Amino acid sequence: MAADRTLNAPTGVAADRTASAPTSLTQATGAPRGTVGESAPRPDGTLKVTGEFAYSSDLWHEDMLWGFTLRSPHAHAAIRSIDTAAALALPGVYAVMTHDDLPAGTHYGLEIRDQPVLAKDRVRYHGEPVAIVAADHPETARRAAARIAVEYEELPLVVGEATATAPDAPLLHPGRRDHHASHVPHPNIVHRQPIRRGDVPAARARADVVVRRDYEVGMQDQAFLGPESGLAVPAEDGGVDLYIATQWLHVDRDQLAPVLGLPADKVRLTLSGVGGAFGAREDLSMQAHACLLALRTGRPVKIVYNRYESFFGHVHRHPAKLTYEHGAARDGTLLYVQCRIVLDGGAYASSSPAVVGNAASLSIGPYVVENVDVEAVALYSNNPPCGAMRGFGAVQACFAYEAQMDAVAAELGLDPVEFRQRNAMSQGATMPTGQVVDSPAPVAELLRRVKALPMPPERAWETAGGPVDVRALPGGLSNTTHGEAVVRGVGYAVGIKNVGFSEGFDDYSTARIRLEVIGGEPVALVHTAMAEVGQGGVTVHTQIARTELGVDRVTLHPADTRVGSAGSTSASRQTYMTGGAVKHACEAVRAEVLRRGRERFGASHPGWAEPERLRLADGKVVTDGGEVIGDLAGILGDGAIDLEREFRHRPTEPFDLRTGQGFGHVQYSFCAHRAVVEVDTELGLVKVVELAAAQDVGKAINPLSVVGQIHGGSTQGLGLAVMEEIVVSADGARVRNPSFTDYLIPTILDTPAMPVEVLELADDHAPYGLRGVGEAPTLSSTPAVVAAIRAATGFPLRRVPVRPEHLTQLTHLTHPAGG
Amino acid sequence: MRVNMTVNGRPYEADDVWEGESLLYVLRERLGLPGSKNACEQGECGSCTVRLDGVPVCACLVAAGQAEGREVVTVEGLADHARQRSVTRAAEAAGAVRPAEPEADQPGEPEADPSTGPGPSRPGQVVGAPLAPVQQAFIDAGAVQCGFCTPGLLVAADELLERNPEPSDADIREALSGNLCRCTGYEKILDAVRLAAARTGEGA
């Protein structure tokens, strides 16, 4: 018998537990710890280390069924027939559904509703959902799905720009009528964004040095560890309650309700424990399928992907082909950049349009260049759908422009760091979009800091008098070298990432704060719909509430759709946006506390008349002179204050569709890396010895978490540099490595020491001056590692991930397009 | 089939187990112990790491029937496991010390206080539910982000510290190389294991 731990379980951040941990901390140490700027412990930390934290795959319900998805074995095929009779006949099977069984809406999508809930008469990528099954055991559901007979007729493939835009190319979405359809040059192009500024031909005529090269970035997977999963429970009112791991509850709901044929208020979502996201949970995966099966059977339905299915269950980072031309004067001044970025969006739009906007607007990096000619496009193809992943279009560009910066510096005979610093942007600089950067942009300083760090010791594998420690060598315990042919290289890179949603999107977040007295002590309850995916937003919310309300005890309400939208946990935006909303709502609560205090006690002290000079601290109302004039418990009495507020960042505007000009981004963040690698040049094996980072974070709300974000982002960039790629077969557009055996992510042995320098230069537009942290470190890590490998080996390395065959002059034998 | 096993010191019985079910599935879905995680179910990520008769294994690669009659320790039982170990070691140390006092400072023998886990002043601790040193260290060092890899890493790290109380960084990396983490870049996990080793060495 399974223990009954389900419908409470999704409230993983259980209110009383979460509050008790930080509170006991404060009482025990005698010193307040847990306000803004301190490394407060995670409120969910104890639950996570004891195994009690309920992730979306841990849920259980009496009478629940298991859902399973039948997926297309072909990347492009017409569906001639589907026969579900044999599946339905299997004992233990409760429902089988195909496109014909959908009760209402048939498509969903983040920006363009072009993705079928279940394929109708055509599949467009390998792994596309075709039918769903509910059964009383996961193995029964799997066997039933295998009994569904689908007759396919394979169609010609669209796999790259040449086949996508050929005159007779099959159209992925014939007759499309979305808002980009009218301005794209071909219906198989999702979106196109040019950016034009200055006069590139004139600048080219003046250039002393011109470097033009092609680059390629492979398809990276987010590879979060907690698989797509959730539990849908049919409700008595005809609606459904979904306990789910996602990045944005409200946009999931808004896509689900039309598919289920329900009003939005009957589709109630509660965030379950989320095992990482990195962009892969922005799109729907099993949400609609679980809800459809639950409503069809009248039973709770749980769906949990395994790792194989997870590789088909979410979008990936766009693979990209990039062509860059940089021109510079002999004195080291960049004169122009011309580039073209082709992103393969795969079968459905997902967030491709926004990725195009980012790739274009951030395409030249954190440099001042007066003459710019940029074009970025995303293709529709029969490759796996691509969308959001940490770095979101800026990663691909950064790999190319930083390789170019090294190449131009080499042509000029300049030190690559010095050349970057000479052209680095700073506050007041103008972007290629015409936007003036109006907060600190310490690009040159970040480079200076990583360069000034001490170098890791040479030949660390040598031990005093003993045998070599092969663990410190490329190849590690495979014992492939004892130091022979091992060469060290050092590389640098810096990148620029936007923070928050851009291009005129109405980006906001909501927080509800309840302040009341419980057991004689004031307690703040924070309720938001923010998806905590591991980043530590929950910790930040407790810190902000403590800081703004002067209370010790803060309780976190489970995130759900009963409160207003928090926006997405993406674009490095949640500390800025939902943190900002919590701050904003706390300020409103504080004003109400002071109003009530003035009403009741105003006569007792003149300080009440000047609320702007009062603050809340340690449960008391304190003047700016430090005098205590009231206490929260006394002011509140039995009455709670309960207020909900929205927070918006300043508005942005769309990029002009011809020139790319516009105030498109709300904030920029910058990170620089220095990579030190050692390469076994005989075998092409790389060991990253150290990966140092320097990043400006505006204000470190939680320094420990900030460093954790920089470490994690740097490591994902390292993975893209040397190992991570979803390999799609050239002949069939089929995914060849959907497993952790074949898709490699860095282990603790692949990951080096990562010293981090954190700068805190306030952005006056942002709450506490903070700057979004999560994505910037993912950008420059990749080009820094590859630059270091180039320095060690001399190979040009214009494609990531770099593989051993690229470093051993055997490339032509295995990867015709590589190297 | 019916499967009997001891999990975290308690006898468990699971009925109607299909022969194809893994130990991980039975723990999570039949015994109500979902702490061990299902990140890959193919033995690559280590998030389902449990002790089977003391040996760390990927529970996803063990058929449930193979656990018949055996002892399993999961993350849910890690604090108890660590507490019992420290009691046993303290008793052994006390027994060993009396007859041979001059050799009391034997290398590698941790001085453990049997009565306490980490002290009450440690941040994040729930009063009345003491954690294993390695659990507390993961919280304090910032080694937990999404936390999905955490249960497996904790079981693996605790096993490392059990056999090697003072591991070098290379030892830690080697011992944890079968556990994938996608959030932290492992730096804070290294910090946490170092911290747990140091605290245990101090008799904390």
Coordinates of C-alpha atoms in Angstrom, one line a residue, chain A residues 126-299:
Chain A
H126 CA 10.2 12.4 -34.8
G127 CA 8.4 11.8 -31.5
E128 CA 5.3 13.8 -32.1
P129 CA 2.3 12.6 -29.9
V130 CA -0.2 10.6 -31.9
A131 CA -2.4 8.9 -29.2
I132 CA -2.7 8.7 -25.4
V133 CA -3.6 5.8 -23.2
A134 CA -4.8 5.6 -19.5
A135 CA -4.3 2.3 -17.7
D136 CA -4.0 1.0 -14.1
H137 CA -0.3 0.3 -14.4
P138 CA 2.4 2.1 -16.4
E139 CA 3.5 -1.1 -18.1
T140 CA -0.1 -1.8 -19.1
A141 CA -0.4 1.7 -20.6
R142 CA 2.9 1.1 -22.5
R143 CA 1.8 -2.2 -23.9
A144 CA -1.6 -0.8 -24.9
A145 CA 0.1 2.0 -26.8
A146 CA 2.2 -0.6 -28.6
R147 CA -1.0 -2.2 -29.8
I148 CA -2.3 1.0 -31.5
A149 CA -2.0 0.5 -35.3
V150 CA -1.0 3.6 -37.1
E151 CA -0.6 3.6 -40.8
Y152 CA 1.9 6.2 -42.0
E153 CA 3.1 7.4 -45.4
E154 CA 6.4 9.1 -45.2
L155 CA 6.8 12.6 -46.8
P156 CA 9.8 14.5 -48.1
L157 CA 11.9 16.1 -45.3
V158 CA 12.6 19.7 -44.6
V159 CA 15.9 19.7 -42.6
G160 CA 17.7 22.9 -43.2
E161 CA 17.6 26.3 -44.9
A162 CA 18.2 25.0 -48.4
T163 CA 15.4 22.5 -48.2
A164 CA 13.1 24.8 -46.2
T165 CA 13.2 27.7 -48.7
A166 CA 13.5 25.7 -52.0
P167 CA 10.9 26.8 -54.5
D168 CA 9.1 23.4 -54.2
A169 CA 9.7 23.0 -50.5
P170 CA 6.9 21.2 -48.6
L171 CA 5.3 23.8 -46.4
L172 CA 5.3 22.8 -42.7
H173 CA 2.2 25.0 -42.0
P174 CA 0.5 25.7 -45.3
G175 CA -2.0 28.6 -45.1
R176 CA -0.5 30.0 -41.9
R177 CA -2.1 33.2 -40.7
D178 CA 0.0 34.1 -37.7
H179 CA 1.3 37.7 -37.1
H180 CA 4.7 36.9 -38.6
A181 CA 3.3 35.3 -41.8
S182 CA 3.0 38.6 -43.7
H183 CA 6.6 39.8 -43.3
V184 CA 8.6 36.6 -43.7
P185 CA 10.3 35.9 -47.0
H186 CA 9.1 32.3 -47.1
P187 CA 6.3 30.4 -45.3
N188 CA 8.9 28.0 -43.8
I189 CA 10.5 30.9 -42.0
V190 CA 8.9 31.5 -38.6
H191 CA 10.2 35.0 -38.2
R192 CA 12.9 37.2 -39.6
Q193 CA 14.5 40.2 -37.8
P194 CA 17.1 42.4 -39.5
I195 CA 19.0 45.1 -37.7
R196 CA 20.6 47.9 -39.7
R197 CA 22.6 50.8 -38.4
G198 CA 25.3 53.0 -39.9
D199 CA 26.9 52.3 -43.3
V200 CA 28.5 48.9 -43.5
P201 CA 29.8 49.2 -47.2
A202 CA 31.6 52.5 -46.4
A203 CA 33.1 51.0 -43.2
R204 CA 34.2 47.9 -45.1
A205 CA 36.1 50.2 -47.5
R206 CA 37.9 51.8 -44.6
A207 CA 38.8 48.5 -42.8
D208 CA 42.4 47.4 -42.5
V209 CA 41.4 43.9 -41.3
V210 CA 38.4 41.9 -42.4
V211 CA 37.6 38.5 -41.0
R212 CA 34.6 36.5 -42.4
R213 CA 33.9 33.0 -41.1
D214 CA 31.1 30.5 -40.7
Y215 CA 30.2 29.0 -37.4
E216 CA 27.8 26.2 -36.2
V217 CA 26.2 25.4 -32.9
G218 CA 24.7 22.0 -32.2
M219 CA 21.3 21.3 -30.7
Q220 CA 21.7 21.4 -26.9
D221 CA 19.2 19.9 -24.5
Q222 CA 18.2 21.4 -21.2
A223 CA 18.5 18.0 -19.5
F224 CA 16.8 19.0 -16.3
L225 CA 16.8 15.9 -14.0
G226 CA 13.2 15.8 -12.9
P227 CA 11.3 14.4 -15.9
E228 CA 8.1 15.9 -17.3
S229 CA 5.3 14.8 -15.0
G230 CA 2.1 15.7 -13.2
L231 CA -1.2 14.6 -11.8
A232 CA -4.5 15.6 -13.2
V233 CA -7.5 15.2 -10.8
P234 CA -11.1 15.6 -12.2
A235 CA -13.2 17.8 -9.9
E236 CA -16.8 17.6 -9.0
D237 CA -17.6 20.9 -10.7
G238 CA -16.6 19.4 -14.0
G239 CA -13.2 21.1 -13.9
V240 CA -9.8 19.7 -13.3
D241 CA -7.0 20.3 -10.8
L242 CA -3.5 19.8 -12.2
Y243 CA -0.4 19.4 -10.0
I244 CA 2.4 20.2 -12.3
A245 CA 6.1 21.1 -12.8
T246 CA 6.2 24.1 -15.1
Q247 CA 7.7 27.5 -15.6
W248 CA 4.6 29.5 -15.9
L249 CA 1.3 28.3 -14.4
H250 CA -1.0 30.9 -15.9
V251 CA 0.2 30.4 -19.5
D252 CA -0.1 26.7 -19.1
R253 CA -3.7 27.3 -18.0
D254 CA -4.4 29.7 -20.8
Q255 CA -3.3 27.1 -23.3
L256 CA -5.1 24.2 -21.6
A257 CA -8.6 25.7 -21.0
P258 CA -9.5 26.0 -24.8
V259 CA -8.2 22.4 -25.4
L260 CA -10.3 21.1 -22.5
G261 CA -13.3 23.2 -23.5
L262 CA -13.4 24.6 -20.0
P263 CA -13.5 28.2 -18.7
A264 CA -10.2 29.2 -17.2
D265 CA -11.5 29.2 -13.6
K266 CA -12.2 25.5 -13.9
V267 CA -8.7 24.6 -14.9
R268 CA -6.8 25.0 -11.6
L269 CA -3.1 24.6 -11.5
T270 CA -0.8 24.1 -8.5
L271 CA 2.9 24.0 -8.8
S272 CA 4.4 20.7 -7.7
G273 CA 8.1 20.2 -7.0
V274 CA 10.1 21.1 -10.1
G275 CA 13.3 19.2 -10.8
G276 CA 15.0 21.9 -12.9
A277 CA 13.7 23.7 -16.0
F278 CA 16.3 25.8 -18.0
G279 CA 13.6 26.7 -20.6
A280 CA 12.4 23.2 -21.2
R281 CA 9.2 23.6 -19.2
E282 CA 8.0 26.8 -21.0
D283 CA 6.0 24.8 -23.5
L284 CA 3.3 22.3 -22.6
S285 CA 4.4 18.6 -22.5
M286 CA 2.0 16.2 -20.8
Q287 CA -0.3 18.8 -19.3
A288 CA -3.1 18.6 -21.8
H289 CA -2.8 14.8 -22.2
A290 CA -3.2 14.1 -18.4
C291 CA -6.1 16.5 -18.1
L292 CA -7.9 15.0 -21.2
L293 CA -7.5 11.5 -19.9
A294 CA -8.6 12.5 -16.4
L295 CA -11.8 14.2 -17.7
R296 CA -12.4 11.3 -20.0
T297 CA -12.1 8.6 -17.4
G298 CA -13.3 10.5 -14.3
R299 CA -10.2 9.2 -12.5

